[in-house]
GROMACS .gro file of C-alpha atoms in nm:
model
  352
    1UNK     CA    1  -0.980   1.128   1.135
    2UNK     CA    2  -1.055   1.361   0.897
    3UNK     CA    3  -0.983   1.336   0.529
    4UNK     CA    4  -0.952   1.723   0.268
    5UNK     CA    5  -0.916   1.662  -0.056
    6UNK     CA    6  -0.771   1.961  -0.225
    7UNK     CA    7  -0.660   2.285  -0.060
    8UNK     CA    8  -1.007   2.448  -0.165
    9UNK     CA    9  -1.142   2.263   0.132
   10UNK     CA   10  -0.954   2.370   0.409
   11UNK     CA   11  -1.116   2.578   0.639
   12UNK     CA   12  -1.003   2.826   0.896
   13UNK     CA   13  -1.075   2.513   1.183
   14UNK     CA   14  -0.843   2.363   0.971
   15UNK     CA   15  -0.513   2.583   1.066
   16UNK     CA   16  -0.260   2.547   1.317
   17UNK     CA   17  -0.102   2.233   1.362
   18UNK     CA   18   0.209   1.981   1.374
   19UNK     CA   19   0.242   1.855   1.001
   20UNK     CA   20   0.461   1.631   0.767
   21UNK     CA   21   0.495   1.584   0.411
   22UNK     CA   22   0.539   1.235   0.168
   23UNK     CA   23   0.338   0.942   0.037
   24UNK     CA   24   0.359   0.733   0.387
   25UNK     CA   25   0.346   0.453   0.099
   26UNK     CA   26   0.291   0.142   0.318
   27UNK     CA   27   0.326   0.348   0.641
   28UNK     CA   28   0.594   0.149   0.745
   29UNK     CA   29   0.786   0.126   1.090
   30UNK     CA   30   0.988   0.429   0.947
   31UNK     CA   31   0.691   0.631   0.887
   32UNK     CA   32   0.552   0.540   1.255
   33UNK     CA   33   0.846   0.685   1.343
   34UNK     CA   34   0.796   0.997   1.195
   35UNK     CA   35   0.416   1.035   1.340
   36UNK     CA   36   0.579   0.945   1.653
   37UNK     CA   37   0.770   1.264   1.635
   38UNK     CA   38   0.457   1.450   1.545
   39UNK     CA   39   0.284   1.318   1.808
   40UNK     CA   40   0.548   1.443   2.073
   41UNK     CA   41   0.529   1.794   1.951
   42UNK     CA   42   0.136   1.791   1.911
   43UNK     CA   43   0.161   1.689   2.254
   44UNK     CA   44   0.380   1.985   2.369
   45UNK     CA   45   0.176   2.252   2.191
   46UNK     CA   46  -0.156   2.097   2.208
   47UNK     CA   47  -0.210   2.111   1.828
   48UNK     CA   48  -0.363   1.837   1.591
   49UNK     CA   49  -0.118   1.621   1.401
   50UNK     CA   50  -0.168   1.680   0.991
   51UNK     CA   51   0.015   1.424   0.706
   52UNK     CA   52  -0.030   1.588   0.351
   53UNK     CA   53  -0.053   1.338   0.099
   54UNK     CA   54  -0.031   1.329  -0.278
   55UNK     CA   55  -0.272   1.158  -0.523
   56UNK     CA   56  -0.126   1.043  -0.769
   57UNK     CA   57   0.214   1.002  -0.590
   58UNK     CA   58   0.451   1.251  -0.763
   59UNK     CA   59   0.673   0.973  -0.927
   60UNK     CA   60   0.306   0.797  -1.093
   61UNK     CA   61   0.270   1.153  -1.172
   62UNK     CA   62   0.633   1.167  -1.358
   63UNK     CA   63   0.713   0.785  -1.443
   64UNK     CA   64   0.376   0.622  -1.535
   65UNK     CA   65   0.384   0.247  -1.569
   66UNK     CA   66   0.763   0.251  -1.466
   67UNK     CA   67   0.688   0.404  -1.088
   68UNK     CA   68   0.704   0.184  -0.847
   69UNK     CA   69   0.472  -0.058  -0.742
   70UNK     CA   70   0.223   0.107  -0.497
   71UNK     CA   71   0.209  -0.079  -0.137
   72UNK     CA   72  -0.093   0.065  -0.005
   73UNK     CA   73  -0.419   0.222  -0.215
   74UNK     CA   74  -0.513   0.597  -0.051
   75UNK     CA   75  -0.783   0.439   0.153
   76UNK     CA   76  -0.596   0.156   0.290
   77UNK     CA   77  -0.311   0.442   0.383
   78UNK     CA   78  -0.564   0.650   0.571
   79UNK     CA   79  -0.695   0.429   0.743
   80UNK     CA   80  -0.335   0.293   0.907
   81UNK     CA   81  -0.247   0.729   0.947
   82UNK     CA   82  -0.590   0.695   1.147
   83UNK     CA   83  -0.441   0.394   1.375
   84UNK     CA   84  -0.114   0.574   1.414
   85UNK     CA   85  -0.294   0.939   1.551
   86UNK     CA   86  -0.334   1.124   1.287
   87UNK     CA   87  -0.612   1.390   1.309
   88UNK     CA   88  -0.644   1.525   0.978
   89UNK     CA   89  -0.450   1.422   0.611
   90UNK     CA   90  -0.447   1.671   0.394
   91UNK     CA   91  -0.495   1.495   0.028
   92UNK     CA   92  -0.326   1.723  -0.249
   93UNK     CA   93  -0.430   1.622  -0.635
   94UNK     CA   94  -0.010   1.641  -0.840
   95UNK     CA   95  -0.127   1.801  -1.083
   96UNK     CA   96   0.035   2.056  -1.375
   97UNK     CA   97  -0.089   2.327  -1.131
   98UNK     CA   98   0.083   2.194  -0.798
   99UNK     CA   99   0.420   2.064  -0.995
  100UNK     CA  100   0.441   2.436  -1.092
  101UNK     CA  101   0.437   2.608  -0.785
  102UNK     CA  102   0.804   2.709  -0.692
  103UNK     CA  103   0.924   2.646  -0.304
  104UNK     CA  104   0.809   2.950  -0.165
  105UNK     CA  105   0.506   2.954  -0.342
  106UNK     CA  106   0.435   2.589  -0.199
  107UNK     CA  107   0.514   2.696   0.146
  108UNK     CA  108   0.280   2.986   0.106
  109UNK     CA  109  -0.030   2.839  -0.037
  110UNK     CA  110   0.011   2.543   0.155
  111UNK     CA  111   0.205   2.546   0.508
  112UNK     CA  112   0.107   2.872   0.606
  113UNK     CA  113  -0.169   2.998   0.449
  114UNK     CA  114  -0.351   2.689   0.401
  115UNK     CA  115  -0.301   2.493   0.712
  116UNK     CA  116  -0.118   2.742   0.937
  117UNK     CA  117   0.209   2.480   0.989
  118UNK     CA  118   0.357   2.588   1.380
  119UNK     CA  119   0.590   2.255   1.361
  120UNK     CA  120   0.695   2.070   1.059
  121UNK     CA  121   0.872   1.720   1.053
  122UNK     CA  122   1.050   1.649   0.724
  123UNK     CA  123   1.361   1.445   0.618
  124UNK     CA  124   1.687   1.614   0.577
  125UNK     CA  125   1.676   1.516   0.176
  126UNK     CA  126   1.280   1.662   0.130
  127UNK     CA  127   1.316   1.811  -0.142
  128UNK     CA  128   0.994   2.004  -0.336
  129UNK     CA  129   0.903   2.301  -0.598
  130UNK     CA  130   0.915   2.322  -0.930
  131UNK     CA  131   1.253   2.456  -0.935
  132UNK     CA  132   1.386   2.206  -0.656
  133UNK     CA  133   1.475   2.481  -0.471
  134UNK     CA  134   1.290   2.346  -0.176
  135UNK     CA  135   1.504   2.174   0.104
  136UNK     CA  136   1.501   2.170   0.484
  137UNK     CA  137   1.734   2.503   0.485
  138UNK     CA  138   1.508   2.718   0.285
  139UNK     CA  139   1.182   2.558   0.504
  140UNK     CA  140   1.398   2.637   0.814
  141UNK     CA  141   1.460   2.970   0.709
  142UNK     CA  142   1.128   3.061   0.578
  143UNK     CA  143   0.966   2.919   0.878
  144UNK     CA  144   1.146   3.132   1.090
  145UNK     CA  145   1.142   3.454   0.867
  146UNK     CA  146   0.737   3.451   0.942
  147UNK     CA  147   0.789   3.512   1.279
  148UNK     CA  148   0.487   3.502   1.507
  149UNK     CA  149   0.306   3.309   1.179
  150UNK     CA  150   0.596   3.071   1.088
  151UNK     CA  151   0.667   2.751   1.208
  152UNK     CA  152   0.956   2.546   1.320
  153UNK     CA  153   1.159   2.232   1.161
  154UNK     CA  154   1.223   1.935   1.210
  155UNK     CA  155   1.458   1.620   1.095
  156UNK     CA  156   1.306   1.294   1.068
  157UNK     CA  157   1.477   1.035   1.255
  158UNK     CA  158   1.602   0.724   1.108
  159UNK     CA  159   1.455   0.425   1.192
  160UNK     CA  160   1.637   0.097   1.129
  161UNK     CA  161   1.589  -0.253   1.197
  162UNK     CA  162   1.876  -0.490   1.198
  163UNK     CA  163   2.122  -0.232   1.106
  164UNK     CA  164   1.867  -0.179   0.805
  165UNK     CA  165   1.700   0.153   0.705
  166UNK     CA  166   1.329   0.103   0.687
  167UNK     CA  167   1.162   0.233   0.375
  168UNK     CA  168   0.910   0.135   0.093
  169UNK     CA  169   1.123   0.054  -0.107
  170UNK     CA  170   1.287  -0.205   0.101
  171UNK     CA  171   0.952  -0.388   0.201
  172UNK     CA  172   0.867  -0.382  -0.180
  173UNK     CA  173   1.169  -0.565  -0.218
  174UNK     CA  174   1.100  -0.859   0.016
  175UNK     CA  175   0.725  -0.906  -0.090
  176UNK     CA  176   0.837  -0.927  -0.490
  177UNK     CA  177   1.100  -1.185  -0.317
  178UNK     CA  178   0.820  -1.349  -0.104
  179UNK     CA  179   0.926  -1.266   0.196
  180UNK     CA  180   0.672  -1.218   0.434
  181UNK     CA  181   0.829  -1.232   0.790
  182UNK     CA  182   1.044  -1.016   0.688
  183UNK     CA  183   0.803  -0.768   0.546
  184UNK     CA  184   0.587  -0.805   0.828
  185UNK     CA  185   0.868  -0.709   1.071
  186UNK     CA  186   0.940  -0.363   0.875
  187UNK     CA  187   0.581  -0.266   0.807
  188UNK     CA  188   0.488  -0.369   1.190
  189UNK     CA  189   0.231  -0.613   1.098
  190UNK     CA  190   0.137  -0.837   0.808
  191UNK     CA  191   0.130  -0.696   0.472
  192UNK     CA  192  -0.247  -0.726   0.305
  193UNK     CA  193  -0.442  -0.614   0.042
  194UNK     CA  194  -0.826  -0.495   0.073
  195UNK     CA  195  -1.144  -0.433  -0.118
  196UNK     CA  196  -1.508  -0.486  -0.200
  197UNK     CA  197  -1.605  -0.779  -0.377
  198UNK     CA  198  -1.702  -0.742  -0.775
  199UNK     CA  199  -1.952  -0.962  -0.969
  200UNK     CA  200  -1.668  -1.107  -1.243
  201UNK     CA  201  -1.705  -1.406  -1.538
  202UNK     CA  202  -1.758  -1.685  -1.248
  203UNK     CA  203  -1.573  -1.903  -1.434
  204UNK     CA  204  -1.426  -2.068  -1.126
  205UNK     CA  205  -1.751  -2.149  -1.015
  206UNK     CA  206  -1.771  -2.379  -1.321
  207UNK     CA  207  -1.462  -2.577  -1.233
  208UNK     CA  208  -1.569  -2.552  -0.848
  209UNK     CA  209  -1.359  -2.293  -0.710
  210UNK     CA  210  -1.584  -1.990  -0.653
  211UNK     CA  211  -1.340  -1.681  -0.573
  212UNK     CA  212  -1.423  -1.381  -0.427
  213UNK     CA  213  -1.266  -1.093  -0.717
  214UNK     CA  214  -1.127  -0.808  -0.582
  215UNK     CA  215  -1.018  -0.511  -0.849
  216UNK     CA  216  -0.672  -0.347  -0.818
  217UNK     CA  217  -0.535  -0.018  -0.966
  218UNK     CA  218  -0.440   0.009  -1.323
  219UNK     CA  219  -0.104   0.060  -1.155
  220UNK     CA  220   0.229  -0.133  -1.152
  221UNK     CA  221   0.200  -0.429  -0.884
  222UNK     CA  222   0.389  -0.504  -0.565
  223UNK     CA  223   0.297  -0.851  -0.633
  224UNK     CA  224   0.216  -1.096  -0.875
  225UNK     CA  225   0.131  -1.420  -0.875
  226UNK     CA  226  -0.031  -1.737  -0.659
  227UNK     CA  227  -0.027  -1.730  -0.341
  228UNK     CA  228  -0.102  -1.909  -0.008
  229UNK     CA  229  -0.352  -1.650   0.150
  230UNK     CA  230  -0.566  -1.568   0.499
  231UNK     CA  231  -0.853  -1.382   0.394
  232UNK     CA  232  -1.070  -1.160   0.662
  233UNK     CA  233  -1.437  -1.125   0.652
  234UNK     CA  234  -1.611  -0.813   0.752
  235UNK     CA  235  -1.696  -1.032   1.052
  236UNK     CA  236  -1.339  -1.042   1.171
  237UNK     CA  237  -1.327  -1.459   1.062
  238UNK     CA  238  -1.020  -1.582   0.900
  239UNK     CA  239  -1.018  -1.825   0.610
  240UNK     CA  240  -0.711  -1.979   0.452
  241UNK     CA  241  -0.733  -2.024   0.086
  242UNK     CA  242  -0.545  -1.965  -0.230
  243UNK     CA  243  -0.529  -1.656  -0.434
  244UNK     CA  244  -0.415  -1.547  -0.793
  245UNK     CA  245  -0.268  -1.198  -0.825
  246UNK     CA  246  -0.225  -1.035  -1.186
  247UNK     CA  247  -0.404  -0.994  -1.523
  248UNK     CA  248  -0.536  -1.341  -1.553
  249UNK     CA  249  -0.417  -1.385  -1.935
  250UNK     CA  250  -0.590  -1.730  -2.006
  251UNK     CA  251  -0.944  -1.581  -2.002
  252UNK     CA  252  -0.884  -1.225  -2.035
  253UNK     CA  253  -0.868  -0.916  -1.838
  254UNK     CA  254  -0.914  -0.538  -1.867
  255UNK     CA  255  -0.738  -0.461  -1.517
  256UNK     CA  256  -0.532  -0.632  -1.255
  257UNK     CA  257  -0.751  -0.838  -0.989
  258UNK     CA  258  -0.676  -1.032  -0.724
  259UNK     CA  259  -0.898  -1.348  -0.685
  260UNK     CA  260  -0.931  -1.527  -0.378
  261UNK     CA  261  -1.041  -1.892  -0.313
  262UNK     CA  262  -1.159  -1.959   0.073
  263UNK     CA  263  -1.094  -2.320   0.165
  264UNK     CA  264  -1.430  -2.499   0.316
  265UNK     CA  265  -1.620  -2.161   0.225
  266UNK     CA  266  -1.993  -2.136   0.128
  267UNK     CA  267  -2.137  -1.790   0.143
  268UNK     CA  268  -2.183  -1.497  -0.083
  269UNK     CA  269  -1.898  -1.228  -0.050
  270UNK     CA  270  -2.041  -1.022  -0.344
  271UNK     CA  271  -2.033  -0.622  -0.241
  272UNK     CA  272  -1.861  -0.693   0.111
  273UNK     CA  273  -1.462  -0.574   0.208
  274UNK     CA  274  -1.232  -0.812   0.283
  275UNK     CA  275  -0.869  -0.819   0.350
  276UNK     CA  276  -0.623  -1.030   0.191
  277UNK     CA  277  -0.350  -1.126   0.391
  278UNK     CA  278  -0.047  -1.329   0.152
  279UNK     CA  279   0.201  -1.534   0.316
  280UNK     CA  280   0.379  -1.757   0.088
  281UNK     CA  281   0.451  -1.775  -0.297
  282UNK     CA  282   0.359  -2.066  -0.467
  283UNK     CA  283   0.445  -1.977  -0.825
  284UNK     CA  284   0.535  -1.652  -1.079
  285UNK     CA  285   0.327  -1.594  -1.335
  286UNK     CA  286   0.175  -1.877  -1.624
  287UNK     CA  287  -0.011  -1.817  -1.910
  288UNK     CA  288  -0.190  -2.109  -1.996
  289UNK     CA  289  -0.249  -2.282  -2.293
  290UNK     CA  290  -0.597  -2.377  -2.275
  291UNK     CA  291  -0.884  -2.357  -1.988
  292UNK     CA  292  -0.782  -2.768  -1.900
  293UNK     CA  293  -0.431  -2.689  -1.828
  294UNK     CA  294  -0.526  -2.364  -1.606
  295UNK     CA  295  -0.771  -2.611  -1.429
  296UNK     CA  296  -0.503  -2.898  -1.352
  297UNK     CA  297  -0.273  -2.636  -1.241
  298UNK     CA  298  -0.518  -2.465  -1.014
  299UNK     CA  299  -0.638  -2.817  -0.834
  300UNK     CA  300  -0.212  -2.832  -0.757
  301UNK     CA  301  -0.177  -2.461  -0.649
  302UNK     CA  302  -0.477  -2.559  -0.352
  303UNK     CA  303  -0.309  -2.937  -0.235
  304UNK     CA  304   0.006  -2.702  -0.205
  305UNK     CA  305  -0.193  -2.378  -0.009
  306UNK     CA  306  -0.369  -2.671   0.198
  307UNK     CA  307  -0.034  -2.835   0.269
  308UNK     CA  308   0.114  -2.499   0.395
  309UNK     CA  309  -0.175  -2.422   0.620
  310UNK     CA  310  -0.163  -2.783   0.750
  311UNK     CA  311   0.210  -2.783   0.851
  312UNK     CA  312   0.177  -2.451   0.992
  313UNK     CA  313  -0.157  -2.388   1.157
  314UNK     CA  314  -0.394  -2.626   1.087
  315UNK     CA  315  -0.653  -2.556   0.756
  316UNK     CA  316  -0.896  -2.421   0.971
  317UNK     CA  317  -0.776  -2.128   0.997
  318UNK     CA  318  -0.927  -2.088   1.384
  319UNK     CA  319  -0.811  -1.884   1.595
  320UNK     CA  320  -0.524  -1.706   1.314
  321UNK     CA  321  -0.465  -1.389   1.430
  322UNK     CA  322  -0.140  -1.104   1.288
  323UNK     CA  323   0.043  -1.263   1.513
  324UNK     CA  324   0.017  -1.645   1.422
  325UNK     CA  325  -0.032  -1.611   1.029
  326UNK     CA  326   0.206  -1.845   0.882
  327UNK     CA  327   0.423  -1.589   0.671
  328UNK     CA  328   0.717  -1.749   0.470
  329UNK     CA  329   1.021  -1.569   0.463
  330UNK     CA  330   1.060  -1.729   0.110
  331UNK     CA  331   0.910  -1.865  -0.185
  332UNK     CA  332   0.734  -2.220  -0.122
  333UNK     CA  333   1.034  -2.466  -0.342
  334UNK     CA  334   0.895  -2.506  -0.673
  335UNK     CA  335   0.713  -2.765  -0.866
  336UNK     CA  336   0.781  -2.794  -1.279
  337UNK     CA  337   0.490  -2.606  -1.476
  338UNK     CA  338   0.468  -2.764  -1.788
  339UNK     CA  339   0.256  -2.413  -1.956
  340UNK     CA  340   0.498  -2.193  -1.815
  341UNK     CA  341   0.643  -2.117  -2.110
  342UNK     CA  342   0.446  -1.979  -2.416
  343UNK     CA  343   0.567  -1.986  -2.753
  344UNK     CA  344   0.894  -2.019  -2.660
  345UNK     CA  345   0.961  -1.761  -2.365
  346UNK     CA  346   0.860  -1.705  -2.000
  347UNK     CA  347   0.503  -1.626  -1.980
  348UNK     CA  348   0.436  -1.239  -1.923
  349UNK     CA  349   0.115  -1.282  -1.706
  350UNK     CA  350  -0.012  -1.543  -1.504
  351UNK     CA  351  -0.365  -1.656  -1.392
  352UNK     CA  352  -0.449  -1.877  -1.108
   0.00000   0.00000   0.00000
């Protein structure tokens, strides 16, 4: 797997191949699919398989805070193209200069002159260029107008699951309603979030619940919340624990984080990756009144996590694999937070 950031680094090794455009946010059973497709035609004409990607995505790019949540980070999503046969992602920066490129400029720069596209796999409703001119008819018909140094199309195929179309948007759905079967089912395995450990204020080291801090994007998130939580170790060991997604209001934060508390645990995690793996919700978001209350409500957040892990695996956690993590297909029912509400209204932010 190989990984170009910007079109200034393609070289001429680079051209001729079976490609397809989007943010593979998630790279969901829908966008297996898709590869799946590439794959066959790769296949056919013996040609490397090549996803371009954009960073930011294009509606970050256009929307700001009021995009949608992201489901996977650029490195998590590389590394699942990697597991589904991708050779080579192409990572484009959406910038002023790229937005402004019409459709035929695009497939100029970028299909033919860049990577030398022979077979391109796009949805029927792709639609790109400044002047949204770009569709599959005009990449059909400039693909073929090249001749000997054009490229053929492609539809997508729809991929549904229980007479359901697979797509982000869905699976962001069913995580923000803490649904985690369900998820898991679309996405083709569980849903989890990774990254290196960062030295933070330690305070739950002071009330005996060490967590291991791991720093999210300055982006809108899919979730938010507590959480009943597997994490993995860079030795492929599987904890259960408890974990607080969000901005941590009682004590402060610059950034969203996601803290994770390992049940039984007594190591140092500082500088390693893990992976986080939710599966249930045990509560929305509290701001706290005072440090006590956030303490009380944390001891109750890991009898409930323990509880969960007891009916459904055993606290251990040994021997949890994707295939036997407990994932709720709801939240867990609800106990009465006295703090939830803050000067008379729902809390904006929580922190576990």
């Amino acid at each position: 797997m190989e990984v170009i950031r910007g079109l200034h680094n393609l070289r001429e090794e680079h051209r001729g191949c079976v490609a397809t455009i989007g943010n593979f946010d998630g790279v969901h059973r829908g966008h297996q699919a898709i590869l799946d497709q590439c794959r066959e035609q790769a296949s056919k004409l013996q040609l490397p398989v090549t996803v371009v990607v954009f960073e930011p995505q294009p509606r970050e790019f256009f929307a700001g805070d009021q995009a949608p949540p992201r489901l996977t980070r650029l490195r998590e999503k590389v590394r699942l193209l990697g597991e589904a046969g991708v050779e080579t992602v192409l990572c484009l920066p959406f910038n002023d200069a790229l937005r402004s490129l019409t459709a035929v400029e695009f497939i100029d720069r970028v299909l033919v002159e860049g990577l030398g596209v022979r077979h391109l796999v796009v949805g029927d409703d792709f639609r790109f260029g400044c002047d949204r001119s770009g569709d599959f008819n005009l990449l059909a018909e400039e693909g073929e107008r090249r001749g000997p140094n054009g490229f053929s199309v492609e539809h997508t195929r729809t991929f549904t699951l229980d007479d359901e179309r697979v797509s982000s948007t869905r699976v962001r759905t069913l995580l923000a309603s803490g649904n985690f079967s369900q998820a898991a089912r679309m996405l083709g395995r569980p849903y989890r979030l990774a990254g290196r450990v960062v030295a933070d204020q330690k305070l739950g080291r002071t009330i005996g619940v060490p967590t291991a801090n791991l720093p999210l994007l300055p982006l809108p998130l899919a979730l938010r919340g507590v959480y009943a939580v597997v994490t993995e170790l860079p030795d492929g060991s599987r904890w259960p624990g408890v974990a607080n997604i969000g901005w941590r209001p009682t004590v402060g934060s610059i950034r969203p984080v996601l803290e994770a508390h390992l049940f039984d645990f007594d190591g140092d995690l500082y500088g390693q990756r893990l992976a986080v793996f939710p599966c249930a919700k045990l509560r929305g978001e509290v701001k706290f009144d005072d440090f006590a209350d956030l303490k009380r409500q944390i001891g109750a957040d890991q009898v409930r996590a323990r509880g969960y892990f007891d009916a459904g695996t055993g606290a251990d956690g040994a021997g949890l694999t994707d295939d036997t993590l407990p994932l709720a297909s709801a939240p867990l029912a609800r106990e009465a937070v006295a703090s939830e509400f803050s000067a008379g209204r729902p809390a904006d932010h929580d922190d576990g």
